[in-house]
Coordinates of C-alpha atoms and ligand atoms in Angstrom, one line a residue:
X1 CA -3.7 -9.4 31.4
X2 CA -3.1 -8.2 27.7
X3 CA -3.0 -5.1 26.3
X4 CA -3.5 -4.8 22.6
X5 CA -3.6 -1.0 21.7
X6 CA -5.1 -0.8 17.9
X7 CA -3.9 1.9 15.2
X8 CA -6.1 4.8 16.0
X9 CA -5.0 4.5 19.6
X10 CA -8.1 2.0 21.2
X11 CA -7.1 -0.1 23.8
X12 CA -8.6 -4.0 24.0
X13 CA -7.5 -6.2 27.2
X14 CA -7.6 -9.8 27.4
X15 CA -7.4 -12.1 30.6
X16 CA -5.3 -14.7 28.3
X17 CA -3.0 -14.1 25.3
X18 CA -5.7 -13.7 22.6
X19 CA -4.9 -14.7 19.1
X20 CA -5.4 -12.2 16.0
X21 CA -8.6 -13.7 15.1
X22 CA -9.6 -13.2 19.0
X23 CA -8.6 -9.4 19.0
X24 CA -10.7 -9.2 15.1
X25 CA -13.5 -10.7 16.9
X26 CA -13.1 -8.6 19.9
X27 CA -13.9 -5.4 17.0
X28 CA -17.0 -7.2 14.7
X29 CA -17.6 -10.7 13.6
X30 CA -18.1 -9.2 10.4
X31 CA -14.3 -7.6 10.4
X32 CA -12.9 -11.0 11.8
X33 CA -14.3 -12.3 8.5
X34 CA -13.0 -10.6 6.3
X35 CA -9.1 -10.4 8.2
X36 CA -6.3 -12.2 6.4
X37 CA -3.2 -11.3 9.5
X38 CA -1.9 -9.3 11.7
X39 CA 0.8 -6.8 12.0
X40 CA 2.3 -7.5 15.8
X41 CA 4.6 -4.3 16.8
X42 CA 5.8 -4.2 13.1
X43 CA 5.6 -8.1 12.3
X44 CA 3.2 -9.8 10.1
X45 CA 1.7 -13.0 12.0
X46 CA -0.8 -15.4 10.8
X47 CA -4.1 -14.7 12.9
X48 CA -4.2 -18.0 14.7
X49 CA -1.1 -17.1 16.4
X50 CA -1.1 -16.0 19.9
X51 CA -0.2 -12.6 21.0
X52 CA 2.3 -13.5 24.2
X53 CA 2.6 -9.8 25.4
X54 CA 1.3 -6.7 25.6
X55 CA 1.4 -4.9 22.1
X56 CA 0.5 -2.8 18.9
X57 CA -1.6 -4.6 16.6
X58 CA -2.7 -4.1 13.0
X59 CA -5.5 -6.3 11.4
X60 CA -4.6 -6.9 7.9
X61 CA -8.5 -7.2 5.6
X62 CA -8.9 -9.0 2.2
X63 CA -8.7 -4.2 1.2
X64 CA -5.6 -4.4 2.1
X65 CA -2.7 -4.9 -0.6
X66 CA -0.5 -6.6 1.9
X67 CA -3.5 -8.5 2.9
X68 CA -3.7 -9.5 -1.1
X69 CA -0.1 -10.7 -1.2
X70 CA -0.8 -12.9 1.6
X71 CA -3.6 -14.5 0.1
X72 CA -1.7 -15.1 -3.4
X73 CA 1.5 -16.4 -1.3
X74 CA -1.6 -19.4 0.3
X75 CA -2.8 -19.6 -3.3
X76 CA 0.6 -21.1 -4.4
X77 CA 0.5 -23.5 -1.5
X78 CA -3.3 -24.5 -2.8
X79 CA -1.7 -25.3 -6.0
X80 CA 1.2 -26.9 -5.0
X81 CA -0.8 -29.0 -2.9
X82 CA -3.3 -30.0 -6.1
X83 CA -0.3 -30.7 -8.0
X84 CA 1.1 -33.0 -5.3
X85 CA -2.2 -34.9 -5.5
X86 CA -1.9 -34.9 -9.3
X87 CA 1.3 -35.9 -10.0
X88 CA 2.7 -37.3 -6.9
X89 CA 6.2 -37.3 -8.0
X90 CA 6.3 -33.6 -8.0
X91 CA 9.2 -32.2 -6.2
X92 CA 8.1 -28.8 -4.6
X93 CA 11.0 -26.1 -5.0
X94 CA 10.1 -22.2 -4.0
X95 CA 6.7 -20.5 -4.6
X96 CA 7.0 -16.6 -4.4
X97 CA 4.4 -14.3 -4.6
X98 CA 4.7 -11.7 -7.9
X99 CA 3.0 -8.6 -9.1
X100 CA -0.3 -9.7 -9.9
X101 CA 0.0 -12.8 -8.7
X102 CA 2.0 -16.1 -8.2
X103 CA 4.3 -18.6 -9.3
X104 CA 5.8 -22.0 -8.1
X105 CA 8.7 -24.0 -9.3
X106 CA 8.3 -28.0 -9.6
X107 CA 10.3 -30.2 -10.6
X108 CA 7.7 -32.3 -12.6
X109 CA 7.2 -34.1 -16.0
X110 CA 6.8 -31.0 -18.3
X111 CA 2.8 -29.9 -19.1
X112 CA 1.0 -27.6 -20.4
X113 CA -1.7 -25.0 -20.5
X114 CA -3.7 -27.8 -21.1
X115 CA -4.0 -29.0 -17.8
X116 CA -4.7 -26.2 -16.4
X117 CA -8.3 -27.3 -15.9
X118 CA -7.4 -30.7 -13.7
X119 CA -5.3 -28.4 -11.6
X120 CA -7.6 -26.0 -11.1
X121 CA -10.4 -28.6 -10.6
X122 CA -8.2 -29.8 -7.7
X123 CA -7.3 -26.6 -6.3
X124 CA -11.3 -25.6 -6.2
X125 CA -11.9 -29.1 -3.8
X126 CA -8.6 -27.8 -1.6
X127 CA -10.9 -24.5 -1.2
X128 CA -14.0 -26.1 -0.4
X129 CA -12.4 -28.2 1.8
X130 CA -11.7 -24.9 4.3
X131 CA -8.5 -26.9 5.5
X132 CA -7.2 -24.5 8.4
X133 CA -3.7 -23.6 7.5
X134 CA -1.6 -24.3 10.7
X135 CA 2.1 -23.1 11.8
X136 CA 4.5 -25.7 12.9
X137 CA 7.9 -24.6 14.7
X138 CA 10.6 -27.4 14.4
X139 CA 14.2 -27.4 14.9
X140 CA 16.8 -27.7 11.9
X141 CA 17.4 -31.3 12.6
X142 CA 14.0 -32.1 12.5
X143 CA 13.2 -30.5 9.4
X144 CA 16.0 -31.8 7.3
X145 CA 14.3 -35.1 8.9
X146 CA 11.1 -34.7 7.7
X147 CA 12.4 -33.4 4.2
X148 CA 15.1 -36.4 4.0
X149 CA 13.4 -37.2 0.2
X150 CA 12.7 -33.7 -0.7
X151 CA 16.0 -32.8 -2.8
X152 CA 15.6 -28.7 -3.1
X153 CA 13.7 -28.3 0.5
X154 CA 16.8 -29.9 1.8
X155 CA 19.0 -28.0 0.2
X156 CA 16.9 -24.7 1.4
X157 CA 17.1 -26.2 4.6
X158 CA 20.7 -26.7 4.7
X159 CA 21.7 -23.2 4.0
X160 CA 19.1 -21.5 6.8
X161 CA 20.9 -20.6 10.4
X162 CA 20.1 -22.9 12.8
X163 CA 17.3 -22.3 14.7
X164 CA 13.5 -22.8 14.5
X165 CA 12.3 -23.5 11.1
X166 CA 8.5 -23.1 10.2
X167 CA 6.2 -25.0 8.6
X168 CA 2.8 -24.4 7.1
X169 CA 0.1 -27.2 6.8
X170 CA -3.3 -27.4 5.3
X171 CA -4.5 -30.9 5.6
X172 CA -2.3 -33.5 4.0
X173 CA -0.2 -30.6 3.1
X174 CA 2.7 -29.0 4.5
X175 CA 5.6 -26.7 3.2
X176 CA 8.7 -25.3 4.7
X177 CA 7.3 -21.1 4.6
X178 CA 8.3 -18.0 6.2
X179 CA 4.3 -17.2 6.3
X180 CA 2.3 -15.4 6.7
X181 CA -1.0 -17.3 5.5
X182 CA -4.5 -17.0 5.7
X183 CA -6.5 -18.9 8.0
X184 CA -7.8 -21.4 6.2
X185 CA -7.9 -22.5 2.3
X186 CA -11.5 -20.8 1.4
X187 CA -10.3 -17.4 1.9
X188 CA -8.5 -18.6 -1.5
X189 CA -11.6 -17.8 -3.8
X190 CA -10.5 -16.2 -7.3
X191 CA -7.8 -18.0 -8.8
X192 CA -7.1 -18.7 -12.0
X193 CA -3.6 -20.3 -13.4
X194 CA -2.1 -18.4 -16.4
X195 CA 1.2 -20.1 -17.8
X196 CA 4.1 -22.5 -17.2
X197 CA 7.5 -21.9 -18.6
X198 CA 10.3 -23.7 -18.1
X199 CA 13.1 -22.4 -15.2
X200 CA 16.2 -23.4 -13.9
X201 CA 16.9 -24.2 -10.2
X202 CA 19.0 -21.3 -9.0
X203 CA 18.1 -19.9 -12.3
X204 CA 21.4 -21.9 -12.9
X205 CA 20.9 -23.6 -16.9
X206 CA 23.5 -26.5 -15.5
X207 CA 21.0 -27.6 -13.1
X208 CA 17.4 -29.3 -13.3
X209 CA 14.8 -27.6 -15.5
X210 CA 11.3 -26.8 -13.2
X211 CA 8.2 -26.1 -14.8
X212 CA 7.4 -22.6 -13.2
X213 CA 3.4 -22.8 -13.2
X214 CA 1.9 -18.9 -12.7
X215 CA -1.6 -17.8 -11.5
X216 CA -3.2 -15.1 -10.0
X217 CA -6.2 -14.8 -7.6
X218 CA -8.6 -12.2 -6.1
X219 CA -10.8 -12.4 -2.9
X220 CA -14.0 -12.2 -5.6
X221 CA -14.7 -13.4 -9.0
X222 CA -15.5 -9.4 -9.6
X223 CA -12.2 -8.9 -9.2
X224 CA -10.3 -11.8 -11.6
X225 CA -12.9 -11.4 -14.0
X226 CA -12.0 -7.0 -14.1
X227 CA -7.7 -8.6 -14.2
X228 CA -8.7 -10.5 -16.7
X229 CA -10.3 -8.2 -19.4
X230 CA -7.3 -5.4 -18.4
X231 CA -5.2 -8.5 -19.5
X232 CA -7.3 -8.6 -22.9
X233 CA -7.0 -5.1 -23.5
X234 CA -3.7 -5.0 -22.7
X235 CA -3.4 -7.7 -25.0
X236 CA -4.8 -5.6 -27.8
X237 CA -3.3 -2.6 -27.3
X238 CA 0.3 -4.1 -27.5
X239 CA 2.8 -1.6 -29.6
X240 CA 4.3 -4.3 -31.2
X241 CA 1.4 -6.3 -32.6
X242 CA -0.4 -2.6 -33.4
X243 CA 3.1 -1.6 -34.7
X244 CA 3.4 -4.1 -37.0
X245 CA -0.1 -3.9 -37.8
X246 CA 0.4 0.2 -38.7
X247 CA 3.9 -0.8 -40.2
X248 CA 5.0 1.7 -37.8
X249 CA 8.6 0.2 -37.0
X250 CA 10.2 -2.9 -36.5
X251 CA 13.3 -4.8 -34.7
X252 CA 16.3 -6.9 -36.4
X253 CA 18.9 -9.4 -35.2
X254 CA 21.2 -7.0 -37.3
X255 CA 20.7 -4.7 -34.6
X256 CA 19.2 -6.2 -31.4
X257 CA 17.1 -3.5 -28.9
X258 CA 17.7 -0.9 -31.5
X259 CA 14.2 -0.1 -33.4
X260 CA 14.0 0.6 -37.0
X261 CA 11.1 3.2 -37.4
X262 CA 9.4 3.1 -41.4
X263 CA 8.2 6.0 -43.0
X264 CA 4.5 5.9 -41.3
X265 CA 6.7 5.8 -37.9
X266 CA 8.6 8.6 -38.9
X267 CA 5.0 10.5 -39.5
X268 CA 4.1 10.2 -35.7
X269 CA 7.5 10.6 -34.8
X270 CA 7.7 14.2 -36.5
X271 CA 4.6 15.0 -35.4
X272 CA 5.9 14.1 -32.0
X273 CA 8.7 16.5 -32.4
X274 CA 7.2 19.5 -34.2
X275 CA 5.2 19.5 -31.5
X276 CA 7.7 19.1 -28.7
X277 CA 9.8 22.3 -30.0
X278 CA 7.1 24.5 -30.7
X279 CA 6.3 24.0 -26.8
X280 CA 9.7 24.6 -26.0
X281 CA 10.4 27.3 -28.3
X282 CA 7.3 28.9 -26.5
X283 CA 8.8 28.0 -23.0
X284 CA 12.7 30.1 -23.8
X285 CA 14.5 26.7 -24.4
X286 CA 17.1 26.8 -26.9
X287 CA 18.3 23.6 -28.9
X288 CA 21.6 21.9 -29.1
X289 CA 23.4 19.0 -30.5
X290 CA 26.1 17.1 -29.1
X291 CA 28.1 13.9 -31.1
X292 CA 27.5 10.8 -29.8
X293 CA 31.0 9.5 -29.4
X294 CA 33.3 11.5 -27.1
X295 CA 36.7 10.3 -25.7
X296 CA 37.6 8.5 -22.9
X297 CA 39.0 11.5 -20.5
X298 CA 35.2 12.8 -20.6
X299 CA 33.7 10.0 -19.5
X300 CA 36.2 10.0 -16.8
X301 CA 35.6 13.2 -15.9
X302 CA 31.8 12.9 -15.6
X303 CA 32.5 9.7 -14.0
X304 CA 30.5 7.0 -16.3
X305 CA 34.0 5.6 -16.8
X306 CA 34.1 4.6 -13.5
X307 CA 30.6 4.0 -12.8
X308 CA 28.6 3.2 -16.1
X309 CA 31.1 1.6 -17.9
X310 CA 29.5 -1.8 -18.5
X311 CA 26.4 -0.5 -20.0
X312 CA 28.8 1.8 -22.5
X313 CA 29.7 1.1 -25.8
X314 CA 33.0 1.6 -26.6
X315 CA 35.3 1.9 -29.5
X316 CA 39.0 2.2 -30.0
X317 CA 40.5 4.8 -32.9
X318 CA 43.8 6.3 -33.6
X319 CA 44.8 4.7 -30.5
X320 CA 42.3 6.8 -28.4
X321 CA 39.3 5.2 -26.3
X322 CA 36.2 6.4 -27.1
X323 CA 32.5 5.9 -26.0
X324 CA 29.0 6.3 -27.4
X325 CA 26.9 8.4 -25.4
X326 CA 24.6 7.1 -22.8
X327 CA 23.6 10.4 -21.6
X328 CA 23.7 14.3 -23.1
X329 CA 24.7 15.0 -19.7
X330 CA 28.6 15.5 -20.2
X331 CA 28.4 17.2 -23.7
X332 CA 25.7 19.9 -22.4
X333 CA 28.2 20.4 -19.5
X334 CA 30.9 21.2 -22.5
X335 CA 28.8 23.7 -24.0
X336 CA 27.9 25.4 -21.1
X337 CA 31.5 26.0 -19.8
X338 CA 32.5 27.0 -23.7
X339 CA 32.7 30.5 -22.7
X340 CA 31.8 33.1 -19.2
X341 CA 28.8 33.5 -18.2
X342 CA 27.3 36.6 -16.2
X343 CA 24.0 36.0 -13.8
X344 CA 22.6 37.8 -16.5
X345 CA 22.6 34.9 -18.5
X346 CA 21.2 32.7 -16.6
X347 CA 18.5 31.0 -16.5
X348 CA 20.0 29.1 -19.7
X349 CA 17.7 26.1 -21.0
X350 CA 19.7 24.3 -23.4
X351 CA 17.4 21.3 -25.0
X352 CA 19.3 18.3 -26.8
X353 CA 16.9 15.3 -28.5
X354 CA 19.7 13.1 -28.4
X355 CA 20.3 10.2 -29.1
X356 CA 22.1 7.3 -26.6
X357 CA 22.7 4.2 -26.3
X358 CA 22.8 1.7 -23.5
X359 CA 23.8 -1.8 -22.9
X360 CA 20.9 -3.6 -22.0
X361 CA 20.9 -7.6 -21.3
X362 CA 18.7 -9.4 -24.5
X363 CA 16.6 -10.8 -21.4
X364 CA 15.0 -7.8 -20.4
X365 CA 14.6 -6.0 -23.9
X366 CA 10.8 -5.4 -24.4
X367 CA 9.7 -3.8 -27.4
X368 CA 9.9 -0.1 -27.4
X369 CA 9.7 -0.1 -23.7
X370 CA 13.1 -1.6 -23.0
X371 CA 15.9 -0.9 -25.7
X372 CA 19.8 -0.1 -26.0
X373 CA 19.3 2.9 -28.5
X374 CA 17.1 6.0 -27.6
X375 CA 16.5 9.4 -28.2
X376 CA 16.3 11.6 -24.7
X377 CA 13.9 14.9 -24.9
X378 CA 17.0 16.4 -22.8
X379 CA 17.3 19.6 -21.2
X380 CA 19.9 20.9 -19.0
X381 CA 18.9 24.1 -17.0
X382 CA 21.9 26.7 -15.5
X383 CA 20.2 28.9 -13.0
X384 CA 21.5 30.8 -9.8
X385 CA 19.7 29.6 -6.5
X386 CA 17.3 32.3 -6.4
X387 CA 16.0 30.9 -9.8
X388 CA 15.1 27.4 -8.6
X389 CA 11.6 28.1 -7.8
X390 CA 10.5 29.8 -10.8
X391 CA 12.5 27.5 -13.0
X392 CA 11.1 24.2 -11.7
X393 CA 7.5 25.2 -11.6
X394 CA 8.3 26.5 -15.2
X395 CA 8.6 22.6 -15.9
X396 CA 6.0 21.4 -14.4
X397 CA 3.8 23.7 -16.2
X398 CA 5.6 22.3 -19.7
X399 CA 5.1 18.8 -18.0
X400 CA 1.2 19.8 -17.7
X401 CA 0.8 21.4 -21.0
X402 CA 2.4 18.4 -22.6
X403 CA 0.8 15.4 -20.9
X404 CA -2.6 17.3 -21.6
X405 CA -2.2 17.4 -25.2
X406 CA -2.1 13.4 -25.2
X407 CA -5.0 12.7 -22.3
X408 CA -2.6 11.6 -20.3
X409 CA -3.0 12.2 -16.5
X410 CA 0.0 12.2 -14.3
X411 CA 0.9 12.3 -10.6
X412 CA 4.2 13.8 -8.8
X413 CA 6.9 12.6 -6.5
X414 CA 9.5 13.9 -4.9
X415 CA 12.3 12.3 -3.7
X416 CA 14.9 13.5 -0.9
X417 CA 18.5 13.4 0.5
X418 CA 19.5 9.3 0.2
X419 CA 22.3 8.5 3.0
X420 CA 25.0 8.7 0.9
X421 CA 25.1 11.6 -1.0
X422 CA 27.8 14.8 -2.2
X423 CA 27.2 18.3 -1.1
X424 CA 26.6 20.1 1.9
X425 CA 23.4 19.9 4.5
X426 CA 22.6 23.9 3.2
X427 CA 23.1 22.9 -0.3
X428 CA 20.3 20.2 -0.4
X429 CA 18.2 22.4 1.6
X430 CA 18.3 24.8 -1.1
X431 CA 17.9 22.6 -3.5
X432 CA 15.0 20.3 -1.7
X433 CA 13.3 23.8 -0.8
X434 CA 13.4 25.0 -4.0
X435 CA 11.9 21.5 -5.9
X436 CA 9.4 22.1 -2.7
X437 CA 8.4 25.4 -2.9
X438 CA 7.9 24.9 -7.3
X439 CA 5.7 21.9 -6.1
X440 CA 3.6 23.9 -3.5
X441 CA 3.4 26.7 -5.9
X442 CA 2.4 24.4 -8.3
X443 CA -0.5 23.5 -6.3
X444 CA -1.0 19.7 -7.6
X445 CA -0.8 17.0 -4.6
X446 CA 3.0 15.1 -4.7
X447 CA 4.0 11.9 -2.8
X448 CA 7.3 12.2 -1.0
X449 CA 10.0 9.1 -1.3
X450 CA 12.2 10.1 1.7
X451 CA 15.9 9.6 0.6
X452 CA 15.4 8.5 -2.6
X453 CA 17.0 11.1 -4.5
X454 CA 20.2 10.2 -6.3
X455 CA 23.6 11.1 -4.6
X456 CA 24.2 14.2 -6.5
X457 CA 20.6 15.7 -6.0
X458 CA 17.0 15.3 -5.3
X459 CA 14.7 14.7 -8.4
X460 CA 10.6 15.2 -9.1
X461 CA 9.7 12.0 -10.8
X462 CA 6.1 12.5 -13.0
X463 CA 4.5 9.3 -13.4
X464 CA 2.0 9.1 -16.2
X465 CA -1.4 7.4 -16.4
X466 CA -2.8 5.9 -19.6
X467 CA -6.2 4.7 -20.9
X468 CA -5.9 1.5 -19.3
X469 CA -5.2 2.8 -16.0
X470 CA -1.1 2.0 -15.8
X471 CA 1.0 4.3 -14.9
X472 CA 4.3 5.0 -16.5
X473 CA 7.4 7.0 -14.7
X474 CA 8.2 9.0 -18.0
X475 CA 9.5 12.7 -16.4
X476 CA 11.8 13.7 -14.2
X477 CA 13.0 16.9 -13.2
X478 CA 17.0 16.4 -11.3
X479 CA 19.3 18.8 -9.8
X480 CA 22.1 17.9 -9.8
X481 CA 24.9 19.3 -7.4
X482 CA 27.7 16.6 -9.2
X483 CA 28.3 17.5 -12.6
X484 CA 28.8 21.4 -12.4
X485 CA 31.8 20.4 -10.1
X486 CA 33.3 18.3 -12.0
X487 CA 33.1 20.4 -14.8
X488 CA 33.7 23.2 -12.8
X489 CA 31.4 25.4 -14.3
X490 CA 30.6 28.4 -12.9
X491 CA 29.1 32.1 -13.9
X492 CA 29.7 35.8 -12.5
X493 CA 27.4 36.7 -10.1
X494 CA 26.4 40.4 -9.1
X495 CA 29.0 40.5 -6.3
X496 CA 31.7 40.0 -9.5
X497 CA 32.4 36.4 -7.4
X498 CA 32.8 33.0 -9.7
X499 CA 29.5 31.3 -8.7
X500 CA 28.5 27.6 -9.5
X501 CA 25.7 27.7 -11.1
X502 CA 22.6 25.2 -10.5
X503 CA 22.0 22.6 -12.3
X504 CA 18.5 20.4 -13.5
X505 CA 18.6 17.9 -16.0
X506 CA 15.0 17.4 -17.1
X507 CA 13.3 15.2 -19.6
X508 CA 9.6 14.8 -20.5
X509 CA 8.8 12.8 -22.7
X510 CA 11.7 10.5 -21.2
X511 CA 12.9 7.9 -24.0
X512 CA 11.1 9.0 -26.8
X513 CA 11.0 5.6 -28.5
X514 CA 9.5 4.5 -25.0
X515 CA 7.0 7.3 -24.9
X516 CA 6.0 6.3 -28.6
X517 CA 5.0 2.6 -27.4
X518 CA 3.1 4.2 -24.6
X519 CA 1.0 6.2 -26.8
X520 CA 1.0 3.2 -29.3
X521 CA -1.1 1.4 -26.3
X522 CA -2.7 4.4 -24.9
X523 CA -4.5 5.0 -28.1
X524 CA -4.8 1.0 -29.3
X525 CA -3.1 2.5 -32.5
X526 CA -6.2 5.0 -33.2
X527 CA -3.8 8.4 -32.9
X528 CA -5.8 12.2 -33.1
X529 CA -6.1 13.0 -36.3
X530 CA -2.8 15.1 -35.8
X531 CA -0.4 12.7 -34.9
X532 CA -1.8 9.7 -37.1
X533 CA 0.5 8.3 -39.4
X534 CA -1.7 8.4 -42.8
X535 CA -4.7 11.5 -41.8
X536 CA -6.6 10.8 -45.1
X537 CA -7.3 7.9 -47.0
X538 CA -8.8 8.1 -50.6
X539 CA -11.3 5.5 -51.7
X540 CA -12.0 5.6 -55.8
X541 CA -14.7 3.3 -56.4
X542 CA -13.6 2.9 -59.6
X543 CA -10.2 2.7 -61.6
X544 CA -11.3 5.7 -64.0
X545 CA -11.7 7.5 -60.7
X546 CA -8.0 7.3 -59.9
X547 CA -6.9 10.0 -61.6
X548 CA -9.6 12.5 -59.7
X549 CA -8.6 10.8 -56.3
X550 CA -5.1 11.8 -56.8
X551 CA -5.7 15.2 -57.6
X552 CA -7.8 16.0 -54.9
X553 CA -5.0 14.0 -52.6
X554 CA -2.5 16.4 -54.1
X555 CA -4.6 19.3 -52.8
X556 CA -4.8 17.4 -49.3
X557 CA -0.6 17.0 -49.2
X558 CA -0.1 20.9 -50.5
X559 CA -2.8 21.9 -47.5
X560 CA -0.4 19.6 -44.9
X561 CA -1.8 16.8 -44.5
X562 CA -0.3 13.3 -44.9
X563 CA -2.6 10.9 -47.2
X564 CA -2.4 8.1 -48.9
X565 CA -4.9 6.7 -52.6
X566 CA -6.2 3.2 -52.6
X567 CA -5.3 2.1 -55.9
X568 CA -5.8 -1.8 -55.7
X569 CA -8.9 -3.0 -58.2
X570 CA -10.9 -4.2 -54.6
X571 CA -14.7 -3.2 -53.8
X572 CA -15.5 -0.3 -52.1
X573 CA -16.7 -2.6 -49.2
X574 CA -12.9 -4.2 -48.8
X575 CA -11.2 -0.7 -48.8
X576 CA -13.4 0.8 -46.3
X577 CA -12.8 -2.4 -43.8
X578 CA -8.7 -2.3 -45.0
X579 CA -8.7 1.7 -44.1
X580 CA -10.5 1.1 -40.8
X581 CA -7.5 -1.8 -40.1
X582 CA -5.0 0.9 -40.4
X583 CA -7.1 3.3 -38.3
X584 CA -7.2 6.1 -40.4
X585 CA -9.0 9.0 -39.2
X586 CA -10.4 10.2 -42.3
X587 CA -12.2 7.7 -45.1
X588 CA -13.2 9.5 -48.2
X589 CA -14.7 8.0 -51.1
X590 CA -14.1 9.0 -54.4
X591 CA -17.5 8.7 -56.6
X592 CA -18.6 10.1 -59.9
X593 CA -21.1 12.2 -57.8
X594 CA -18.0 13.7 -56.2
X595 CA -16.3 14.5 -58.9
X596 CA -18.8 16.0 -60.5
X597 CA -19.9 18.6 -57.3
X598 CA -15.9 18.9 -56.2
X599 CA -16.9 17.7 -53.1
X600 CA -15.7 14.6 -50.4
X601 CA -17.7 11.8 -48.9
X602 CA -15.8 11.3 -45.1
X603 CA -16.2 8.2 -43.3
X604 CA -14.7 8.6 -39.7
X605 CA -13.8 5.6 -37.5
X606 CA -16.8 5.9 -35.6
X607 CA -18.7 4.7 -38.5
X608 CA -20.0 8.0 -39.3
X609 CA -20.4 9.5 -43.4
X610 CA -21.3 12.6 -44.0
X611 CA -21.7 13.3 -47.7
X612 CA -21.2 16.7 -49.8
X613 CA -18.6 18.6 -48.0
X614 CA -17.1 21.3 -50.6
X615 CA -13.3 20.1 -50.8
X616 CA -11.9 23.3 -50.1
X617 CA -13.8 23.3 -46.9
X618 CA -12.7 20.2 -46.0
X619 CA -9.3 21.2 -46.1
X620 CA -9.7 24.5 -44.0
X621 CA -11.7 22.6 -41.4
X622 CA -8.9 19.7 -41.2
X623 CA -5.8 21.6 -41.3
X624 CA -7.2 24.2 -38.6
X625 CA -7.8 21.0 -36.7
X626 CA -4.9 19.5 -36.9
X627 CA -2.6 22.8 -36.3
X628 CA -5.0 23.0 -32.8
X629 CA -3.5 19.2 -32.0
X630 CA -6.8 18.6 -31.0
X631 CA -7.7 15.4 -29.5
X632 CA -11.2 14.3 -30.3
X633 CA -11.9 14.5 -33.9
X634 CA -15.5 16.7 -33.7
X635 CA -16.0 17.6 -37.3
X636 CA -18.3 18.6 -39.4
X637 CA -21.4 18.3 -37.1
Ligands
LIG1 ZN1 5.2 -20.7 1.5
LIG2 ZN1 21.6 15.5 -18.3

């Protein structure tokens, strides 16, 4: 008798060692059809492997993220099989699952995407053949013998410990693989090859160059289509593309990874910071500024010199070592320590829009998302232990207000004490308890990442969700028990004794450059009026009307609007089209009628046109809309 315990506690008994498939069939045929693999006492196993002893079994279906990963790995095998059928001289190396799909690195003649149709057609045949995927265990010597003509697989096997090695076979194809896999190739239903690029064996440029073929796979065509549509949307919204089209920012070889912001980009930037400053003033923050370059002994004290040096830009001047700051914190500690503090002064909320530099490898740089120089909307809050909850709650509310302004949803994650950490149990309890009670008081759900905090304290991360449903970690609220210690910060308590303040670092935009990039993609370049680089463009319908258009623009600039006059001798149609491509929210045509009446004709990006709005009314309405920083352009109706 074999006793199988299912996750809901129910028990199934078998008079023979069952396979995972037998367990699934014992529940229902429908379930069995959608089963991908099984977890047997926490070990992943193929469905057709027998379970030799009593065990806790969890079936993995097409609905589980893990099921998708397993199927994608099988899809990599199907692709490799197809490639070998079409290119018999190809030699396989490794083919892992990656985010959103899989790839296989293959030593073969260079191919282009034009080869994809043929490979996909061959893959379809293999899928249609519904070949059973079977696991076989062999000794190391057998495995070496089997792969005697496959140099890459040989090299991999040689590196393995002695003992049994597993192969997976489907029809004429065998691969060295740990598994698990779906039961047969027919489960690889909806797939697509995405791209091919060169890759070196073992990522070593002195070794053979391989073809890395990327693909993706889903359990049904609908999911595949949805994913491809998402990619197309993401491509259209790419902030580098839009940044160039709207003339917002650029990168130059003279400073790799360090963005240059153009006048239009700065208009957006300043609008972001004006808003940020307004919110922070209201929330009781003061603003500070610390140097970007400071002496080595500061960085030794903060620990950056020892722990972060390879990411820092350093220099020597007047026989002294300096480093450009990678973080604003040490400067912030010096400012707090510059004078004596009483408990009555706390909390102190000191913000700094600080420019930091961190050296990143050139390979990981990615537009504004990953740069080497960026501004953080930092703040350090110094407080007494009994202020933790209120202060964290205050930050959470501020986070909520600011993200909502952009129509960004978000979720919260709390990371607790890791294995290696400084501080006493009591300190951690106070700190983590403070964050938790603030989260509870705030009332939103949050996820707990057990043991994921920094060594110096627990933290709350805020993940925003953009218009495409992608999530980005931007905000973070991090409690720090290390820096106040290193900088010997103190305040005098009610008891007249010296106490260490509790300190948090927090950002909301995070890297302002990155947040800028996220907003470009979130709005697809169609910024709300208050953020738009150019808010109003005036289109004189002939050259005689240019002075009138300019006069109107001057009135609007006085009312605080960002305007442009299109003085080109182009047709009105062309001017309108170009203004739409620039995503300018308000497009005004200036004709003789408007001049005579002192009115404006407004076209919005939704294609609606309104005539005969008095200029004074227009200015007042628009200024009002901008002051309220409203998301939707719901005017003149
Ligand atoms: Zn494999
Ligand atoms: Zn900090």
